CSV table of C-alpha atoms and ligand atoms in Angstrom, one decimal:
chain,number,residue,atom,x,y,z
A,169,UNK,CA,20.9,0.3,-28.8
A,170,UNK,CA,18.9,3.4,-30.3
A,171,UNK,CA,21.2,6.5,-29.7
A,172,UNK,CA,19.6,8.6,-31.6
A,173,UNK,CA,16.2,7.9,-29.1
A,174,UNK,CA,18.6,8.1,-26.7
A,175,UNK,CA,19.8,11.4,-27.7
A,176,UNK,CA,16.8,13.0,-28.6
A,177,UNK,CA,15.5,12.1,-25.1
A,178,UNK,CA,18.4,13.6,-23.1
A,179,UNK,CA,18.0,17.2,-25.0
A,180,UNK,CA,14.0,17.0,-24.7
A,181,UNK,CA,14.9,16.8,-20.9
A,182,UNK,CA,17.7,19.2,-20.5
A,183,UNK,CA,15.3,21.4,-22.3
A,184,UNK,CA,12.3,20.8,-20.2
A,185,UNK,CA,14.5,21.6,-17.1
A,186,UNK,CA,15.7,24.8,-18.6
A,187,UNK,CA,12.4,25.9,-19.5
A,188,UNK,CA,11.3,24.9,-15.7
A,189,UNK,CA,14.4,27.1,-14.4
A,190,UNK,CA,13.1,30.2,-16.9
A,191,UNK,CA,9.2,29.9,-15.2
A,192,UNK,CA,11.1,29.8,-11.7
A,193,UNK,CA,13.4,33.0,-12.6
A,194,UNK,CA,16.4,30.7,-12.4
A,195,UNK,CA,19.5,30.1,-14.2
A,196,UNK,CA,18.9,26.8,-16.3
A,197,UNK,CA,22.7,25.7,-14.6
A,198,UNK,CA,22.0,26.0,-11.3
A,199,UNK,CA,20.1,22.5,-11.7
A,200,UNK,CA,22.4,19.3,-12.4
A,201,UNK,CA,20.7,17.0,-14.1
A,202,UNK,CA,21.6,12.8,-12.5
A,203,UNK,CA,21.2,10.2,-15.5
A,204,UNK,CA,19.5,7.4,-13.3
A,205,UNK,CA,20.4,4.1,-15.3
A,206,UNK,CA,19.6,1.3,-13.2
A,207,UNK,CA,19.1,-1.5,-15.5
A,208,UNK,CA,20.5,0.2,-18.8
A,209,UNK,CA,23.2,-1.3,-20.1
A,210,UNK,CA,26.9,-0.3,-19.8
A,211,UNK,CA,26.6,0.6,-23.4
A,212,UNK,CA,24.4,3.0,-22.8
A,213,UNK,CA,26.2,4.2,-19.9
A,214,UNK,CA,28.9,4.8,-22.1
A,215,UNK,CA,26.5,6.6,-24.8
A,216,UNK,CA,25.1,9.1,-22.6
A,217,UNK,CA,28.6,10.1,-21.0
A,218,UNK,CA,29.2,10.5,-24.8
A,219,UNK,CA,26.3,12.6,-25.0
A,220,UNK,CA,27.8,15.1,-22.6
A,221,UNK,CA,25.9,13.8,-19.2
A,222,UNK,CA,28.3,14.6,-16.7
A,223,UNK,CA,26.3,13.0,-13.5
A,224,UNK,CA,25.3,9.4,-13.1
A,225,UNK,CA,23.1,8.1,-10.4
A,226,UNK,CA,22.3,4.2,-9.1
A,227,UNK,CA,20.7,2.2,-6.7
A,228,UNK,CA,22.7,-0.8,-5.8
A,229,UNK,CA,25.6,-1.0,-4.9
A,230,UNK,CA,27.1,-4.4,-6.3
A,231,UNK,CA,26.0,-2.8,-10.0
A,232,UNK,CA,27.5,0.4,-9.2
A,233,UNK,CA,30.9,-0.5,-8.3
A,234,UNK,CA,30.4,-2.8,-11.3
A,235,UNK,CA,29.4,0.0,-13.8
A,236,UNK,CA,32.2,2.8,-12.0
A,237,UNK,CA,34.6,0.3,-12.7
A,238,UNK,CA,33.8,-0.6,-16.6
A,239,UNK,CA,33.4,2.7,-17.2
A,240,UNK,CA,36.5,3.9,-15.6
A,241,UNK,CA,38.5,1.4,-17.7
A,242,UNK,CA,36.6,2.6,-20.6
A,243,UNK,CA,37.5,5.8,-20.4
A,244,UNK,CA,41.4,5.6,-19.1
A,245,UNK,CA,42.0,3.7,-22.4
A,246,UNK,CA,40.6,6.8,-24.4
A,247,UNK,CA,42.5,8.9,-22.4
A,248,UNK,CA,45.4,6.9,-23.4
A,249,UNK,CA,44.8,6.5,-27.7
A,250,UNK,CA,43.4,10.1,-28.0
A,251,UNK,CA,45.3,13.8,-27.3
A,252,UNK,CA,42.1,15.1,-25.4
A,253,UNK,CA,41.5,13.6,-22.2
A,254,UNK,CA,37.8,12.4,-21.2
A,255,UNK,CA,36.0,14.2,-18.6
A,256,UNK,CA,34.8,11.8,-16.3
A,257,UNK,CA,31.2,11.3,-14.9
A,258,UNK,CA,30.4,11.9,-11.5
A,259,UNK,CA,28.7,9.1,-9.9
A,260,UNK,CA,25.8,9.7,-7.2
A,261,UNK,CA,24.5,6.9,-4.8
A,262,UNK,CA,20.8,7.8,-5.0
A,263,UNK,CA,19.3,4.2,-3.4
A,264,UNK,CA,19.0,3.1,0.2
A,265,UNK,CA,22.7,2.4,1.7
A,266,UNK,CA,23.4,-0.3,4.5
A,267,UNK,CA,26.4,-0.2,6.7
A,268,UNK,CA,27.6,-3.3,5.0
A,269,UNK,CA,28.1,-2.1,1.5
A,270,UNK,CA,29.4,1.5,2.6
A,271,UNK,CA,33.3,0.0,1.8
A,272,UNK,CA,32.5,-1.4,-1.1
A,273,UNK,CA,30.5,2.1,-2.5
A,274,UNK,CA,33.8,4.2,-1.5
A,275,UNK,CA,36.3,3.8,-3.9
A,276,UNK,CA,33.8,4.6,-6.7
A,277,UNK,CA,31.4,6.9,-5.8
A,278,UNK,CA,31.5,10.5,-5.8
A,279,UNK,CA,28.1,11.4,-3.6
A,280,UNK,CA,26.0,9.9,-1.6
A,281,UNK,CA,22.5,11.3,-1.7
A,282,UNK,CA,21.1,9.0,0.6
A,283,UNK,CA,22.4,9.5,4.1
A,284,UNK,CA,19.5,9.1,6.8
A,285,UNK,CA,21.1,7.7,10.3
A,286,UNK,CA,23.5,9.1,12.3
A,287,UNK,CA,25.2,5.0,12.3
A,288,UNK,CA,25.4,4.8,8.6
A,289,UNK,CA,26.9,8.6,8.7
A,290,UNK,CA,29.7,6.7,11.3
A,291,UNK,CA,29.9,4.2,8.9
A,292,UNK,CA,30.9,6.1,6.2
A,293,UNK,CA,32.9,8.6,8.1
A,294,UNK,CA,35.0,5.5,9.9
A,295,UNK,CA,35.6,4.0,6.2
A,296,UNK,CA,36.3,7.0,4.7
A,297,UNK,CA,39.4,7.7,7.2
A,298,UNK,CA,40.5,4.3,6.2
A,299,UNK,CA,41.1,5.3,2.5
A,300,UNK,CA,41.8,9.5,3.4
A,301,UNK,CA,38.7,10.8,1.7
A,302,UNK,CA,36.1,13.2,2.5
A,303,UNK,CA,33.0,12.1,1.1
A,304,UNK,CA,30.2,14.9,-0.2
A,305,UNK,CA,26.9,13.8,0.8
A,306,UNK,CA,23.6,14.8,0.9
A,307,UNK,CA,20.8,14.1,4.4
A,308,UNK,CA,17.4,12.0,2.5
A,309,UNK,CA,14.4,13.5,4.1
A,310,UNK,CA,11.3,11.6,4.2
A,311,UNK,CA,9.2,14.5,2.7
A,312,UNK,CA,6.0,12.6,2.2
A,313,UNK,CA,5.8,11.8,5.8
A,314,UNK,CA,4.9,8.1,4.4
A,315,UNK,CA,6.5,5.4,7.0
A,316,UNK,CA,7.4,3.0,4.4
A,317,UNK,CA,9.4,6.0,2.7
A,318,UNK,CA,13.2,6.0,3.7
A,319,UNK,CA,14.8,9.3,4.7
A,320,UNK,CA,15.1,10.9,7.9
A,321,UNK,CA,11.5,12.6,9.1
A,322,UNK,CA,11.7,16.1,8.5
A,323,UNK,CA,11.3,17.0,12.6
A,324,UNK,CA,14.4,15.0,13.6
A,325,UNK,CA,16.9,16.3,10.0
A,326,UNK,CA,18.1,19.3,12.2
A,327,UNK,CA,19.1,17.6,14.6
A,328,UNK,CA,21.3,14.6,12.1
A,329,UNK,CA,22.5,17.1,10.1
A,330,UNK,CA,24.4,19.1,13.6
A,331,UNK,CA,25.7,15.6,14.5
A,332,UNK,CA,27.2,14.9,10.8
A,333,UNK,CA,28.3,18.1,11.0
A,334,UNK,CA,31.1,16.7,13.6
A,335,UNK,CA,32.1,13.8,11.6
A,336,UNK,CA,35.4,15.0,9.8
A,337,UNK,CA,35.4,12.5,6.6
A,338,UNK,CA,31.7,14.1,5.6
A,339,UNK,CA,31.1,16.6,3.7
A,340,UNK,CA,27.2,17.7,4.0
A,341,UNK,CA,26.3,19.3,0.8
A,342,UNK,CA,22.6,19.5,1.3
A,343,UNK,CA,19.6,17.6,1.3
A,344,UNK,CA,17.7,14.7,-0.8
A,345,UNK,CA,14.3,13.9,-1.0
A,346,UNK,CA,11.5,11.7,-3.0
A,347,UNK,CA,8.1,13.3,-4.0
A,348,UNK,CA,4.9,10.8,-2.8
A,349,UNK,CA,4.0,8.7,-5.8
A,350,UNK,CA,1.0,10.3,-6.7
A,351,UNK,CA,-0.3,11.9,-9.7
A,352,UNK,CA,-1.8,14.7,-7.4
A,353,UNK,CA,0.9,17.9,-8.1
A,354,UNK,CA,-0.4,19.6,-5.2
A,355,UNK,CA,0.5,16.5,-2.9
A,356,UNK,CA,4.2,17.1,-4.8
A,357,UNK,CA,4.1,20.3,-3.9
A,358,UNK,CA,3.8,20.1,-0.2
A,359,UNK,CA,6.5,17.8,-0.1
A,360,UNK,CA,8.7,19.2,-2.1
A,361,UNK,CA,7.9,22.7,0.1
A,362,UNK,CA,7.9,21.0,3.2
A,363,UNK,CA,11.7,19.8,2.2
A,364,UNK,CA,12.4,23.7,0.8
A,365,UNK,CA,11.8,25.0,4.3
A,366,UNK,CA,13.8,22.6,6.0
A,367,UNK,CA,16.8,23.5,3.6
A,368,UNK,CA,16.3,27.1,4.5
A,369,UNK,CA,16.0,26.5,8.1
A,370,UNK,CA,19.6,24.8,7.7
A,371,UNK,CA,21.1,27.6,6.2
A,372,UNK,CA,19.3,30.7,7.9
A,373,UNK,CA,20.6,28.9,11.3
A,374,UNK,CA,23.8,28.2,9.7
A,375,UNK,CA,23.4,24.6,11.0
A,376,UNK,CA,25.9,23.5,7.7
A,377,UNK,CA,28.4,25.2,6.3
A,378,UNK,CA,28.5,27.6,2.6
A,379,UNK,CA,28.8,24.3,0.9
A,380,UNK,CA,25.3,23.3,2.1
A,381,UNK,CA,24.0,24.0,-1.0
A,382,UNK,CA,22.4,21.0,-2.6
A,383,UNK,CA,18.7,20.0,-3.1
A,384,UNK,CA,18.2,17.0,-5.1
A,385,UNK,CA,14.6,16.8,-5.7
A,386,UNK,CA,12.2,15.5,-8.7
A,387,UNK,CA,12.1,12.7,-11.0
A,388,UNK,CA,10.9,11.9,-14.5
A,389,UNK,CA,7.0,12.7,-13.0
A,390,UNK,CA,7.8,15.2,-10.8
A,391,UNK,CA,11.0,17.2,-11.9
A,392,UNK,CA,9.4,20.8,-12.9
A,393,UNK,CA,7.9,20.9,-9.4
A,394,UNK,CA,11.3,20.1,-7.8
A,395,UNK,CA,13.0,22.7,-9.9
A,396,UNK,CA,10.0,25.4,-9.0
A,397,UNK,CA,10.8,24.6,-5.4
A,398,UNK,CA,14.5,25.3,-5.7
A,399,UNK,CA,16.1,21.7,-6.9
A,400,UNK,CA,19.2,21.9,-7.9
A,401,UNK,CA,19.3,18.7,-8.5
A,402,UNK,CA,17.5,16.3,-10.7
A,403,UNK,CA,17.7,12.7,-10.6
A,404,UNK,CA,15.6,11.2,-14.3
A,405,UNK,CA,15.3,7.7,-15.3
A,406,UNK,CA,12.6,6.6,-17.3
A,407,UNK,CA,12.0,10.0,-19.4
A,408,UNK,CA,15.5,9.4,-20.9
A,409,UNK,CA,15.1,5.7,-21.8
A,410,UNK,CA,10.8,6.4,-23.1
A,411,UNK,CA,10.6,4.5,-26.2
A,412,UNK,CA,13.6,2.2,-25.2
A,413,UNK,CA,13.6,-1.6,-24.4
A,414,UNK,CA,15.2,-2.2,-21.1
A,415,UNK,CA,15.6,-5.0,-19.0
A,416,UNK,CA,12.8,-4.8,-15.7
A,417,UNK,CA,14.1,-3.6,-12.9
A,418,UNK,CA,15.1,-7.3,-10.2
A,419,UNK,CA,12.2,-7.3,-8.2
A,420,UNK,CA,14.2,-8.7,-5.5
A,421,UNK,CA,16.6,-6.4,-3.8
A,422,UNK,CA,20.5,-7.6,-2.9
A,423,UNK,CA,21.1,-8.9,0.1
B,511,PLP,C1,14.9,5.3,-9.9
B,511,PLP,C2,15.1,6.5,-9.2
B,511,PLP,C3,15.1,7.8,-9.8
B,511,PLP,C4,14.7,7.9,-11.2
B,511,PLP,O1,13.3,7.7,-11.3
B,511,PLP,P1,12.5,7.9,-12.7
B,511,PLP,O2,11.1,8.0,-12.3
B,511,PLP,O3,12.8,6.7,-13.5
B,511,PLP,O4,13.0,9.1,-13.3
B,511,PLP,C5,15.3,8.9,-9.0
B,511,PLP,N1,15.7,8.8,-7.7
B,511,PLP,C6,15.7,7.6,-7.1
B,511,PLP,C7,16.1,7.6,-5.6
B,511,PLP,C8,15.5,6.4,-7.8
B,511,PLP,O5,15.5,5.3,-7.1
């Protein structure tokens, strides 16, 4: 594994998301920056943490709890040789959730980004009582308005996010959402505006509490548009690992 790569491409993109906070008048720490790994290997995993990423972000749910796991043990037995003890990662749940998979995602994960039916909010909520945690989570909006896009569509998120809001074990931190894929930045734009309104709506009407504060939006093509609209949340993949062999992502999904 190339650190160095991996290094250099982790400060290129903490530095392009500063210098997108500075044109936006913003403080570069108001936007988080989620390591996506995905296929990367636990190694790597382990490199970035090393690194200094702080936030971690997958997609499936059998390699997360996987991953969570390794890396926990991984870092309890450094806690144990060395004086200092390791700051752990947070990990996100950025990929489409089913009901099934919601007990197995709990004991690891520290938010899920990707909540977008009031039945898998239930689900969560009822499993979460089980175990005494209240999970932070974020609502996905469909922003491109594309109906093969997950995420709630942006006319009915009001009305999920007052119906979370009486689930006890949630905590509904803000809002989530994927930019079309399309080179056209205007097309970004909208979406990511579209989703920026919505957020402000939810605020001004005090539909969610303070701690409704969260908008994860932009990805290695589209980041500096997310931060311009107000991210403050980033999720990158592929712009940390450029110039880095990786396996393909499965092209089947689990089941
Ligand atoms: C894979 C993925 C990302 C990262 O995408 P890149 O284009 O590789 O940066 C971000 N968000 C979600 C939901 C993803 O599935």
């Amino acid at each position: 594994m190339n650190v160095r790569k991996l290094s250099e491409n982790w400060k290129r993109i903490e530095q392009r998301v500063g210098e997108a906070a500075s044109r936006a008048r913003r403080d570069p720490k108001s936007v988080t920056i989620v390591a996506v790994t995905k296929t990367a290997s636990v190694e790597i995993v382990q490199a970035l943490v090393d690194l200094g990423v702080r936030d971690l972000g997958e997609n499936r749910v059998q390699e997360f709890a996987r991953r969570a796991a390794l890396l926990k043990e991984w870092l309890d037995q450094r806690s144990a040789s060395a004086a200092t003890t390791a700051v752990r990662p947070r990990w996100h749940m950025i990929g489409h959730l089913q009901r099934n998979k919601v007990k197995a995602l709990l004991p690891w994960v520290d938010v899920i980004q990707t909540v977008d039916s009031l039945r898998l909010a239930e689900e969560i909520d009822a499993q979460a009582g089980k175990i005494g945690r209240v999970i932070p989570i974020l609502l996905e909006v469909n922003a491109s308005g594309e109906s093969n896009k997950t995420g709630v569509a942006v006319a009915a998120a009001i009305h999920l996010a007052e119906q979370i809001r009486t689930l006890r074990q949630l905590d509904l931190r803000g809002l989530m959402a994927m930019g079309p894929l399309s080179d056209d930045r205007e097309r970004v734009r909208q979406a990511f505006g579209r989703v920026r309104e919505l957020f402000d709506e939810i605020v001004g009407e005090r539909v969610a509490g303070p701690q409704f504060r969260e908008l994860s939006m932009g990805m290695s093509a589209d980041f500096e548009i997310g931060i311009e609209l107000g991210a403050t949340c980033v999720r990158i993949g592929s712009a940390l690992f450029e110039g880095m062999e990786l396996p393909a992502e499965p092209a089947v999904t689990e089941s």
